[in-house]
Amino acid sequence: MIELLKIEDLDQVLSIEESSFAKPWNRQYFINEINNNEISELYVYKEDNQVVAYGELWFMFENCDLTKLAVKESERRRGYGSRMLRYLINVAKEKGCEFMHLEVDVNNEKALRLYQKNGFETLRTRKSYYENGDDAYDMMKGLIGIESRKILAIESSCDETACAIIDEDLTVYSSVVTSQIDVHARFGGVIPEVASRMHVEQISTIVKAAVDQARINIDEVAAIAYTIGPGLIGSLHVGGIAAKALSFFYNKPLIGVHHLKGHIFINELIKPLSYPLMALVVSGGHTELVYIENDQSFKIIGTTLDDAIGEAYDKVARVMHEAYPGGPVIDRLAKEGKPHYQLPTPKVDGLNFSFSGLKNAVLQLVKKEEAAGNTINKNDLAYAFQEVALNSLIRKTRMALEQYPCRNLVIAGGVAANSRLREKMQENFSDMDLILPPLKYCTDNALMIACAAVHYLKHDKFVGMDASSMPSMSIED
Ligand code: KG4
Ligand code: ZN
């Protein structure tokens, strides 16, 4: 979160300042800037109440000077500098400034790269600008006519119809989701034909609601994104056709997003992702360990050999005569459960998973008890199933990280909402930079597709009007 710097942030800011600069500003200087300098605005970027970056702007009519930008040493190379810079550029733009200026040490390669990447150009060299004799580059960026590109994204891979609009700086303009869950719950699972039909009924209303909420014209967006796969073929088609119609009518490029990349990249709304990154993808259709070297390189290093974990949750709930979707039900029942039933631990070599043996063991146990006229203690059974299933996720994730050391660990997908999984991840990976998506981002939505689409847009990865939906698309494609 980025906000105006307050006096109480100064201790943290000063410690970063002292370890970052040869001639650090002192406390009195900062206090003076905050209280007495009318042209100054200081901002801090905070993560869990800890300052990770800060910066200062001076507003001088049409010009804005970036007089300070610093990132805490232990948090560098994580994208905080870029986010802070883009935020400050937006502040300057909103105040009506036409240029942004800064000076940077010619030997500070990382800072130079950051500024160049963000559109700053060198105007001239100031000789011996710094006390140590280093030269400085005087850099400038024009602020007129530069708009962050907006993306309109559609998600329709399963039983949620959704549309969202964000810009490439991850400013959220709107996000609208409607779920068909109540209808499918009556049948104990998603009925594909019913899902497609309901998407057809909903899609125009949802897109219109997202555009209205964002208060934009579709003309203003830079691209139309949609989930191209994996998912239910009929459901995917509806979103695809809607996206193509918008793309054709408004003459906008089309982005076909992999659904699971959406589940991964929505974590960027929490904080920037650092690479290499390990993603534990746990949903109704997938259970995968994905090693991500950069935003273009995805390698599945472990996957389920049979059922996905969400599927196992849903089937176990069904066996216990509980409602669909089963995941949240089992999560709730298990909270009251005790260790009582014994279930077999899945035995699979390497980094792969298996949940069908565990699911069948639950099925057999229920049948046996019912045949004997005994009542199942649902809380205890949910507990037993969940502990075995989740422990296998934790064990394999640990093994994966030993083989593929990573800077970040994220969990992604519907099952990431599971309260016990979140607890276990925190307990077992306290040594890692772990990102848990907030619950509202775990279920399918279009914001996630938009967050992933930002990366496609950055790399000019578009699809044509003839692109087909891919129900079983791999994240490596
Ligand atoms: O990602 P998602 O919304 O759809 C797919 O792309 O598959 O995941 C849906 C799955 C369902 O199997 C659902 O039972 C499971 O996520 N799920 C949960 C929880 N909430 C949803 N599983 C365990 N615990 C939960 N709290
Ligand atoms: Zn999903």
XYZ file of C-alpha atoms in Angstrom, residues 311-322 326 330 358-360 362-363 366 381-382 385:
23
model
C -12.434 -32.671 -7.277
C -11.548 -34.994 -4.368
C -13.008 -32.490 -1.879
C -16.205 -32.310 -3.940
C -16.527 -36.101 -4.234
C -15.836 -36.736 -0.561
C -18.552 -34.211 0.366
C -20.931 -35.938 -2.017
C -20.253 -39.343 -0.439
C -21.122 -37.748 2.896
C -24.387 -36.457 1.343
C -23.225 -32.852 1.583
C -17.785 -29.723 -1.298
C -15.347 -30.096 4.269
C -7.685 -41.396 -0.681
C -11.106 -40.565 -2.134
C -11.895 -44.273 -2.624
C -13.338 -42.499 2.184
C -15.986 -44.069 -0.064
C -18.622 -44.730 4.466
C -14.078 -37.954 8.531
C -13.700 -34.505 6.972
C -9.477 -36.666 4.704
